[in-house]
């Protein structure tokens, strides 16, 4: 797992450095390296150390959660930028650069990606709950619809006024849904919860008490057997 995590962190850091360098030149390389180093430390603290203390089943579940949540965090960030673009010029510039980089297919790309991601929990419910997959797919459908608002078709004409009048409200709902999924997937994949730990200690204590009582009974039976085997003194 540590090797996989190293590969993920290396890929993320390389992407950050490449992007900031392309946007800001040499200064961007320095900024990207600093951001990458900070991100490495955070991921190392929050993911690798807990992983070293859990069993293989929980490790697999946490690994799945990391890979599943990371794209959702990026999409959440893009949705936040989209919401803030109406109020802040800087956010609007960043969002426009993302739109340009994807050939003005950003929402359609996000929508298709979320639909694909939503299928995974339906296939592997032991690792990620099905309900999260359904929420992700619902968000993907909405983003896919938003990506086709510039198309001329009778179907788009039906829902276009809704997106035009309630764009900010829809964005807030999607942000809330993504945040809910991210937080609870991370929460569900935590190594040991306080309640589970106390329950485990309680069960272990009871098992020890039962084992001690069984040992006493066996010991008493043996002593009684020895007493019966001794010849009576006349």
PDB file of C-alpha atoms in Angstrom:
ATOM      1  CA  UNK A   1       0.000   0.000   0.000  1.00  0.00           C
ATOM      2  CA  UNK A   2       2.822   2.424   0.820  1.00  0.00           C
ATOM      3  CA  UNK A   3       4.254   1.941  -2.688  1.00  0.00           C
ATOM      4  CA  UNK A   4       0.883   2.672  -4.253  1.00  0.00           C
ATOM      5  CA  UNK A   5       0.519   5.774  -2.109  1.00  0.00           C
ATOM      6  CA  UNK A   6       3.998   6.927  -3.127  1.00  0.00           C
ATOM      7  CA  UNK A   7       3.056   6.572  -6.807  1.00  0.00           C
ATOM      8  CA  UNK A   8      -0.143   8.550  -6.268  1.00  0.00           C
ATOM      9  CA  UNK A   9       1.645  11.332  -4.404  1.00  0.00           C
ATOM     10  CA  UNK A  10       4.415  11.500  -7.008  1.00  0.00           C
ATOM     11  CA  UNK A  11       1.849  11.797  -9.795  1.00  0.00           C
ATOM     12  CA  UNK A  12      -0.090  14.520  -8.000  1.00  0.00           C
ATOM     13  CA  UNK A  13       3.035  16.531  -7.178  1.00  0.00           C
ATOM     14  CA  UNK A  14       4.336  16.223 -10.751  1.00  0.00           C
ATOM     15  CA  UNK A  15       0.988  17.439 -12.078  1.00  0.00           C
ATOM     16  CA  UNK A  16       0.982  20.447  -9.748  1.00  0.00           C
ATOM     17  CA  UNK A  17       4.532  21.405 -10.688  1.00  0.00           C
ATOM     18  CA  UNK A  18       3.837  20.989 -14.423  1.00  0.00           C
ATOM     19  CA  UNK A  19       0.681  23.106 -14.268  1.00  0.00           C
ATOM     20  CA  UNK A  20       2.157  25.953 -12.208  1.00  0.00           C
ATOM     21  CA  UNK A  21       5.273  25.972 -14.413  1.00  0.00           C
ATOM     22  CA  UNK A  22       3.183  26.254 -17.578  1.00  0.00           C
ATOM     23  CA  UNK A  23       1.210  29.145 -16.070  1.00  0.00           C
ATOM     24  CA  UNK A  24       3.907  31.085 -14.204  1.00  0.00           C
ATOM     25  CA  UNK A  25       7.237  29.921 -15.641  1.00  0.00           C
ATOM     26  CA  UNK A  26      10.193  29.511 -13.303  1.00  0.00           C
ATOM     27  CA  UNK A  27       8.313  31.091 -10.403  1.00  0.00           C
ATOM     28  CA  UNK A  28       5.571  28.548 -10.949  1.00  0.00           C
ATOM     29  CA  UNK A  29       8.089  25.726 -10.600  1.00  0.00           C
ATOM     30  CA  UNK A  30       9.059  26.983  -7.152  1.00  0.00           C
ATOM     31  CA  UNK A  31       5.449  27.510  -6.094  1.00  0.00           C
ATOM     32  CA  UNK A  32       4.457  24.092  -7.420  1.00  0.00           C
ATOM     33  CA  UNK A  33       7.320  22.420  -5.582  1.00  0.00           C
ATOM     34  CA  UNK A  34       6.285  24.092  -2.316  1.00  0.00           C
ATOM     35  CA  UNK A  35       2.623  23.143  -2.764  1.00  0.00           C
ATOM     36  CA  UNK A  36       3.613  19.604  -3.716  1.00  0.00           C
ATOM     37  CA  UNK A  37       5.795  19.242  -0.644  1.00  0.00           C
ATOM     38  CA  UNK A  38       2.979  20.458   1.626  1.00  0.00           C
ATOM     39  CA  UNK A  39       0.525  18.065  -0.004  1.00  0.00           C
ATOM     40  CA  UNK A  40       2.984  15.189   0.399  1.00  0.00           C
ATOM     41  CA  UNK A  41       3.297  15.865   4.119  1.00  0.00           C
ATOM     42  CA  UNK A  42      -0.457  16.071   4.590  1.00  0.00           C
ATOM     43  CA  UNK A  43      -1.136  12.825   2.717  1.00  0.00           C
ATOM     44  CA  UNK A  44       1.726  11.122   4.540  1.00  0.00           C
ATOM     45  CA  UNK A  45       0.292  12.183   7.904  1.00  0.00           C
ATOM     46  CA  UNK A  46      -3.372  11.459   7.284  1.00  0.00           C
ATOM     47  CA  UNK A  47      -3.125   8.310   5.165  1.00  0.00           C
ATOM     48  CA  UNK A  48       0.157   6.392   5.503  1.00  0.00           C
ATOM     49  CA  UNK A  49       0.441   6.373   9.313  1.00  0.00           C
ATOM     50  CA  UNK A  50      -3.116   5.131   9.882  1.00  0.00           C
ATOM     51  CA  UNK A  51      -2.675   2.549   7.134  1.00  0.00           C
ATOM     52  CA  UNK A  52       0.346   1.044   8.900  1.00  0.00           C
ATOM     53  CA  UNK A  53      -1.881   0.195  11.888  1.00  0.00           C
ATOM     54  CA  UNK A  54      -4.780  -1.578  10.207  1.00  0.00           C
ATOM     55  CA  UNK A  55      -5.387  -5.049   8.861  1.00  0.00           C
ATOM     56  CA  UNK A  56      -5.364  -5.958   5.177  1.00  0.00           C
ATOM     57  CA  UNK A  57      -9.145  -5.700   4.737  1.00  0.00           C
ATOM     58  CA  UNK A  58      -9.306  -2.196   6.124  1.00  0.00           C
ATOM     59  CA  UNK A  59      -6.186  -1.318   4.136  1.00  0.00           C
ATOM     60  CA  UNK A  60      -7.903  -2.341   0.904  1.00  0.00           C
ATOM     61  CA  UNK A  61     -10.988  -0.348   1.843  1.00  0.00           C
ATOM     62  CA  UNK A  62      -8.924   2.737   2.665  1.00  0.00           C
ATOM     63  CA  UNK A  63      -6.965   2.378  -0.569  1.00  0.00           C
ATOM     64  CA  UNK A  64     -10.199   2.263  -2.551  1.00  0.00           C
ATOM     65  CA  UNK A  65     -11.492   5.293  -0.673  1.00  0.00           C
ATOM     66  CA  UNK A  66      -8.352   7.323  -1.426  1.00  0.00           C
ATOM     67  CA  UNK A  67      -8.521   6.625  -5.135  1.00  0.00           C
ATOM     68  CA  UNK A  68     -12.268   7.236  -5.218  1.00  0.00           C
ATOM     69  CA  UNK A  69     -12.319  10.443  -3.181  1.00  0.00           C
ATOM     70  CA  UNK A  70      -9.377  12.231  -4.816  1.00  0.00           C
ATOM     71  CA  UNK A  71     -11.135  12.935  -8.181  1.00  0.00           C
ATOM     72  CA  UNK A  72     -14.243  13.976  -6.251  1.00  0.00           C
ATOM     73  CA  UNK A  73     -12.180  16.554  -4.363  1.00  0.00           C
ATOM     74  CA  UNK A  74     -10.905  17.977  -7.668  1.00  0.00           C
ATOM     75  CA  UNK A  75     -14.444  18.108  -9.083  1.00  0.00           C
ATOM     76  CA  UNK A  76     -15.652  19.749  -5.871  1.00  0.00           C
ATOM     77  CA  UNK A  77     -12.953  22.403  -6.271  1.00  0.00           C
ATOM     78  CA  UNK A  78     -14.039  23.064  -9.870  1.00  0.00           C
ATOM     79  CA  UNK A  79     -17.671  23.379  -8.787  1.00  0.00           C
ATOM     80  CA  UNK A  80     -16.680  25.861  -6.076  1.00  0.00           C
ATOM     81  CA  UNK A  81     -14.757  27.882  -8.673  1.00  0.00           C
ATOM     82  CA  UNK A  82     -17.803  27.855 -10.937  1.00  0.00           C
ATOM     83  CA  UNK A  83     -19.987  29.146  -8.103  1.00  0.00           C
ATOM     84  CA  UNK A  84     -17.521  31.885  -7.173  1.00  0.00           C
ATOM     85  CA  UNK A  85     -16.945  32.889 -10.814  1.00  0.00           C
ATOM     86  CA  UNK A  86     -20.131  34.972 -10.729  1.00  0.00           C
ATOM     87  CA  UNK A  87     -18.838  37.003  -7.769  1.00  0.00           C
ATOM     88  CA  UNK A  88     -15.038  37.101  -8.087  1.00  0.00           C
ATOM     89  CA  UNK A  89     -13.075  37.950 -11.203  1.00  0.00           C
ATOM     90  CA  UNK A  90     -10.059  35.820 -10.269  1.00  0.00           C
ATOM     91  CA  UNK A  91     -12.194  32.702  -9.825  1.00  0.00           C
ATOM     92  CA  UNK A  92     -13.807  33.421 -13.175  1.00  0.00           C
ATOM     93  CA  UNK A  93     -10.410  33.586 -14.873  1.00  0.00           C
ATOM     94  CA  UNK A  94      -9.332  30.242 -13.420  1.00  0.00           C
ATOM     95  CA  UNK A  95     -12.606  28.635 -14.439  1.00  0.00           C
ATOM     96  CA  UNK A  96     -12.305  30.016 -17.971  1.00  0.00           C
ATOM     97  CA  UNK A  97      -8.784  28.609 -18.249  1.00  0.00           C
ATOM     98  CA  UNK A  98     -10.112  25.184 -17.252  1.00  0.00           C
ATOM     99  CA  UNK A  99     -12.879  25.465 -19.838  1.00  0.00           C
ATOM    100  CA  UNK A 100     -10.332  26.379 -22.504  1.00  0.00           C
ATOM    101  CA  UNK A 101      -8.034  23.508 -21.525  1.00  0.00           C
ATOM    102  CA  UNK A 102     -10.890  21.018 -22.027  1.00  0.00           C
ATOM    103  CA  UNK A 103     -12.079  22.522 -25.308  1.00  0.00           C
ATOM    104  CA  UNK A 104     -15.202  23.946 -23.637  1.00  0.00           C
ATOM    105  CA  UNK A 105     -16.293  20.448 -22.664  1.00  0.00           C
ATOM    106  CA  UNK A 106     -15.555  20.734 -18.933  1.00  0.00           C
ATOM    107  CA  UNK A 107     -19.052  20.004 -17.613  1.00  0.00           C
ATOM    108  CA  UNK A 108     -19.650  17.217 -20.110  1.00  0.00           C
ATOM    109  CA  UNK A 109     -16.325  15.637 -19.147  1.00  0.00           C
ATOM    110  CA  UNK A 110     -17.138  15.928 -15.440  1.00  0.00           C
ATOM    111  CA  UNK A 111     -20.623  14.512 -15.971  1.00  0.00           C
ATOM    112  CA  UNK A 112     -19.399  11.458 -17.856  1.00  0.00           C
ATOM    113  CA  UNK A 113     -16.615  10.925 -15.315  1.00  0.00           C
ATOM    114  CA  UNK A 114     -19.052  11.042 -12.394  1.00  0.00           C
ATOM    115  CA  UNK A 115     -21.411   8.603 -14.084  1.00  0.00           C
ATOM    116  CA  UNK A 116     -18.539   6.160 -14.539  1.00  0.00           C
ATOM    117  CA  UNK A 117     -17.397   6.659 -10.945  1.00  0.00           C
ATOM    118  CA  UNK A 118     -20.930   6.067  -9.691  1.00  0.00           C
ATOM    119  CA  UNK A 119     -20.911   2.549 -11.109  1.00  0.00           C
ATOM    120  CA  UNK A 120     -17.982   1.363  -8.962  1.00  0.00           C
ATOM    121  CA  UNK A 121     -19.816   1.347  -5.581  1.00  0.00           C
ATOM    122  CA  UNK A 122     -22.640  -0.601  -7.206  1.00  0.00           C
ATOM    123  CA  UNK A 123     -20.129  -3.279  -8.221  1.00  0.00           C
ATOM    124  CA  UNK A 124     -18.021  -3.184  -5.022  1.00  0.00           C
ATOM    125  CA  UNK A 125     -20.419  -2.327  -2.170  1.00  0.00           C
ATOM    126  CA  UNK A 126     -18.086  -3.934   0.396  1.00  0.00           C
ATOM    127  CA  UNK A 127     -15.527  -1.194  -0.198  1.00  0.00           C
ATOM    128  CA  UNK A 128     -17.778   1.822  -0.869  1.00  0.00           C
ATOM    129  CA  UNK A 129     -21.460   1.989   0.034  1.00  0.00           C
ATOM    130  CA  UNK A 130     -23.936   1.878  -2.859  1.00  0.00           C
ATOM    131  CA  UNK A 131     -25.690   5.042  -1.715  1.00  0.00           C
ATOM    132  CA  UNK A 132     -22.569   7.096  -2.411  1.00  0.00           C
ATOM    133  CA  UNK A 133     -22.454   5.732  -5.946  1.00  0.00           C
ATOM    134  CA  UNK A 134     -26.074   6.733  -6.518  1.00  0.00           C
ATOM    135  CA  UNK A 135     -25.405  10.262  -5.241  1.00  0.00           C
ATOM    136  CA  UNK A 136     -22.340  10.584  -7.474  1.00  0.00           C
ATOM    137  CA  UNK A 137     -24.330   9.393 -10.486  1.00  0.00           C
ATOM    138  CA  UNK A 138     -27.094  11.900  -9.730  1.00  0.00           C
ATOM    139  CA  UNK A 139     -24.544  14.723  -9.609  1.00  0.00           C
ATOM    140  CA  UNK A 140     -23.066  13.423 -12.865  1.00  0.00           C
ATOM    141  CA  UNK A 141     -26.466  13.558 -14.594  1.00  0.00           C
ATOM    142  CA  UNK A 142     -26.957  17.179 -13.520  1.00  0.00           C
ATOM    143  CA  UNK A 143     -23.470  18.200 -14.682  1.00  0.00           C
ATOM    144  CA  UNK A 144     -23.996  16.411 -17.987  1.00  0.00           C
ATOM    145  CA  UNK A 145     -27.260  18.308 -18.472  1.00  0.00           C
ATOM    146  CA  UNK A 146     -25.452  21.569 -17.665  1.00  0.00           C
ATOM    147  CA  UNK A 147     -22.806  20.701 -20.237  1.00  0.00           C
ATOM    148  CA  UNK A 148     -25.399  20.569 -23.022  1.00  0.00           C
ATOM    149  CA  UNK A 149     -27.190  23.854 -22.297  1.00  0.00           C
ATOM    150  CA  UNK A 150     -25.550  25.427 -25.364  1.00  0.00           C
ATOM    151  CA  UNK A 151     -27.042  22.778 -27.671  1.00  0.00           C
ATOM    152  CA  UNK A 152     -30.169  23.494 -29.685  1.00  0.00           C
ATOM    153  CA  UNK A 153     -32.579  20.648 -29.066  1.00  0.00           C
ATOM    154  CA  UNK A 154     -36.148  20.214 -27.756  1.00  0.00           C
ATOM    155  CA  UNK A 155     -34.901  18.293 -24.701  1.00  0.00           C
ATOM    156  CA  UNK A 156     -32.436  21.030 -23.722  1.00  0.00           C
ATOM    157  CA  UNK A 157     -35.131  23.672 -24.217  1.00  0.00           C
ATOM    158  CA  UNK A 158     -37.202  21.969 -21.507  1.00  0.00           C
ATOM    159  CA  UNK A 159     -34.664  22.311 -18.700  1.00  0.00           C
ATOM    160  CA  UNK A 160     -32.658  25.344 -19.941  1.00  0.00           C
ATOM    161  CA  UNK A 161     -34.788  27.933 -18.045  1.00  0.00           C
ATOM    162  CA  UNK A 162     -34.227  25.988 -14.819  1.00  0.00           C
ATOM    163  CA  UNK A 163     -30.443  26.206 -15.170  1.00  0.00           C
ATOM    164  CA  UNK A 164     -30.608  29.865 -16.191  1.00  0.00           C
ATOM    165  CA  UNK A 165     -32.693  30.968 -13.208  1.00  0.00           C
ATOM    166  CA  UNK A 166     -31.332  28.685 -10.483  1.00  0.00           C
ATOM    167  CA  UNK A 167     -27.711  28.183 -11.539  1.00  0.00           C
ATOM    168  CA  UNK A 168     -26.217  29.203  -8.187  1.00  0.00           C
ATOM    169  CA  UNK A 169     -28.727  27.182  -6.183  1.00  0.00           C
ATOM    170  CA  UNK A 170     -28.092  24.060  -8.272  1.00  0.00           C
ATOM    171  CA  UNK A 171     -24.348  24.549  -7.808  1.00  0.00           C
ATOM    172  CA  UNK A 172     -24.781  24.806  -4.024  1.00  0.00           C
ATOM    173  CA  UNK A 173     -26.806  21.588  -3.968  1.00  0.00           C
ATOM    174  CA  UNK A 174     -24.128  19.774  -6.000  1.00  0.00           C
ATOM    175  CA  UNK A 175     -21.355  21.082  -3.747  1.00  0.00           C
ATOM    176  CA  UNK A 176     -23.262  19.870  -0.683  1.00  0.00           C
ATOM    177  CA  UNK A 177     -23.809  16.437  -2.239  1.00  0.00           C
ATOM    178  CA  UNK A 178     -20.134  16.026  -3.202  1.00  0.00           C
ATOM    179  CA  UNK A 179     -18.964  17.231   0.195  1.00  0.00           C
ATOM    180  CA  UNK A 180     -21.295  14.775   1.904  1.00  0.00           C
ATOM    181  CA  UNK A 181     -19.960  11.860  -0.151  1.00  0.00           C
ATOM    182  CA  UNK A 182     -16.312  12.822   0.396  1.00  0.00           C
ATOM    183  CA  UNK A 183     -16.638  13.314   4.161  1.00  0.00           C
ATOM    184  CA  UNK A 184     -18.587  10.130   4.807  1.00  0.00           C
ATOM    185  CA  UNK A 185     -16.447   7.912   2.566  1.00  0.00           C
ATOM    186  CA  UNK A 186     -13.366   9.087   4.465  1.00  0.00           C
ATOM    187  CA  UNK A 187     -15.199   8.640   7.770  1.00  0.00           C
ATOM    188  CA  UNK A 188     -16.309   5.103   6.894  1.00  0.00           C
ATOM    189  CA  UNK A 189     -12.774   4.090   5.896  1.00  0.00           C
ATOM    190  CA  UNK A 190     -11.132   5.225   9.140  1.00  0.00           C
ATOM    191  CA  UNK A 191      -9.099   2.377  10.729  1.00  0.00           C
ATOM    192  CA  UNK A 192     -10.779   2.186  14.143  1.00  0.00           C
ATOM    193  CA  UNK A 193     -13.676   4.181  15.491  1.00  0.00           C
ATOM    194  CA  UNK A 194     -13.922   4.952  19.179  1.00  0.00           C
ATOM    195  CA  UNK A 195     -17.132   2.964  19.576  1.00  0.00           C
ATOM    196  CA  UNK A 196     -15.712  -0.036  17.732  1.00  0.00           C
ATOM    197  CA  UNK A 197     -12.574   0.070  19.873  1.00  0.00           C
ATOM    198  CA  UNK A 198     -14.568   0.089  23.133  1.00  0.00           C
ATOM    199  CA  UNK A 199     -16.790  -2.729  21.873  1.00  0.00           C
ATOM    200  CA  UNK A 200     -13.716  -4.763  20.952  1.00  0.00           C
ATOM    201  CA  UNK A 201     -12.191  -4.232  24.408  1.00  0.00           C
ATOM    202  CA  UNK A 202     -15.467  -5.207  26.091  1.00  0.00           C
ATOM    203  CA  UNK A 203     -15.763  -8.416  24.058  1.00  0.00           C
ATOM    204  CA  UNK A 204     -12.120  -9.270  24.709  1.00  0.00           C
ATOM    205  CA  UNK A 205     -12.593  -8.776  28.454  1.00  0.00           C
ATOM    206  CA  UNK A 206     -15.666 -11.013  28.516  1.00  0.00           C
ATOM    207  CA  UNK A 207     -13.889 -13.676  26.493  1.00  0.00           C
ATOM    208  CA  UNK A 208     -10.986 -13.588  28.967  1.00  0.00           C
ATOM    209  CA  UNK A 209     -13.336 -13.985  31.916  1.00  0.00           C
ATOM    210  CA  UNK A 210     -15.069 -16.973  30.324  1.00  0.00           C
ATOM    211  CA  UNK A 211     -11.710 -18.566  29.499  1.00  0.00           C
ATOM    212  CA  UNK A 212     -10.557 -18.056  33.104  1.00  0.00           C
ATOM    213  CA  UNK A 213     -13.726 -19.712  34.448  1.00  0.00           C
ATOM    214  CA  UNK A 214     -13.252 -22.683  32.107  1.00  0.00           C
ATOM    215  CA  UNK A 215      -9.642 -23.078  33.277  1.00  0.00           C
ATOM    216  CA  UNK A 216     -10.785 -23.101  36.913  1.00  0.00           C
ATOM    217  CA  UNK A 217     -13.416 -25.756  36.204  1.00  0.00           C
ATOM    218  CA  UNK A 218     -10.863 -27.948  34.434  1.00  0.00           C
ATOM    219  CA  UNK A 219      -8.421 -27.503  37.295  1.00  0.00           C
ATOM    220  CA  UNK A 220     -11.057 -28.412  39.872  1.00  0.00           C
ATOM    221  CA  UNK A 221     -12.056 -31.501  37.892  1.00  0.00           C
ATOM    222  CA  UNK A 222      -8.440 -32.640  37.772  1.00  0.00           C
ATOM    223  CA  UNK A 223      -7.991 -32.130  41.512  1.00  0.00           C
ATOM    224  CA  UNK A 224     -11.176 -34.059  42.258  1.00  0.00           C
ATOM    225  CA  UNK A 225      -9.995 -36.882  39.977  1.00  0.00           C
ATOM    226  CA  UNK A 226      -6.681 -37.085  41.845  1.00  0.00           C
ATOM    227  CA  UNK A 227      -8.464 -37.231  45.180  1.00  0.00           C
ATOM    228  CA  UNK A 228     -10.632 -40.105  43.992  1.00  0.00           C
ATOM    229  CA  UNK A 229      -7.600 -42.003  42.688  1.00  0.00           C
ATOM    230  CA  UNK A 230      -5.851 -41.877  46.100  1.00  0.00           C
ATOM    231  CA  UNK A 231      -6.294 -45.083  48.216  1.00  0.00           C
ATOM    232  CA  UNK A 232      -8.247 -44.725  51.433  1.00  0.00           C
ATOM    233  CA  UNK A 233      -6.136 -44.881  54.574  1.00  0.00           C
ATOM    234  CA  UNK A 234      -7.362 -47.387  57.146  1.00  0.00           C
TER     235      UNK A 234
END
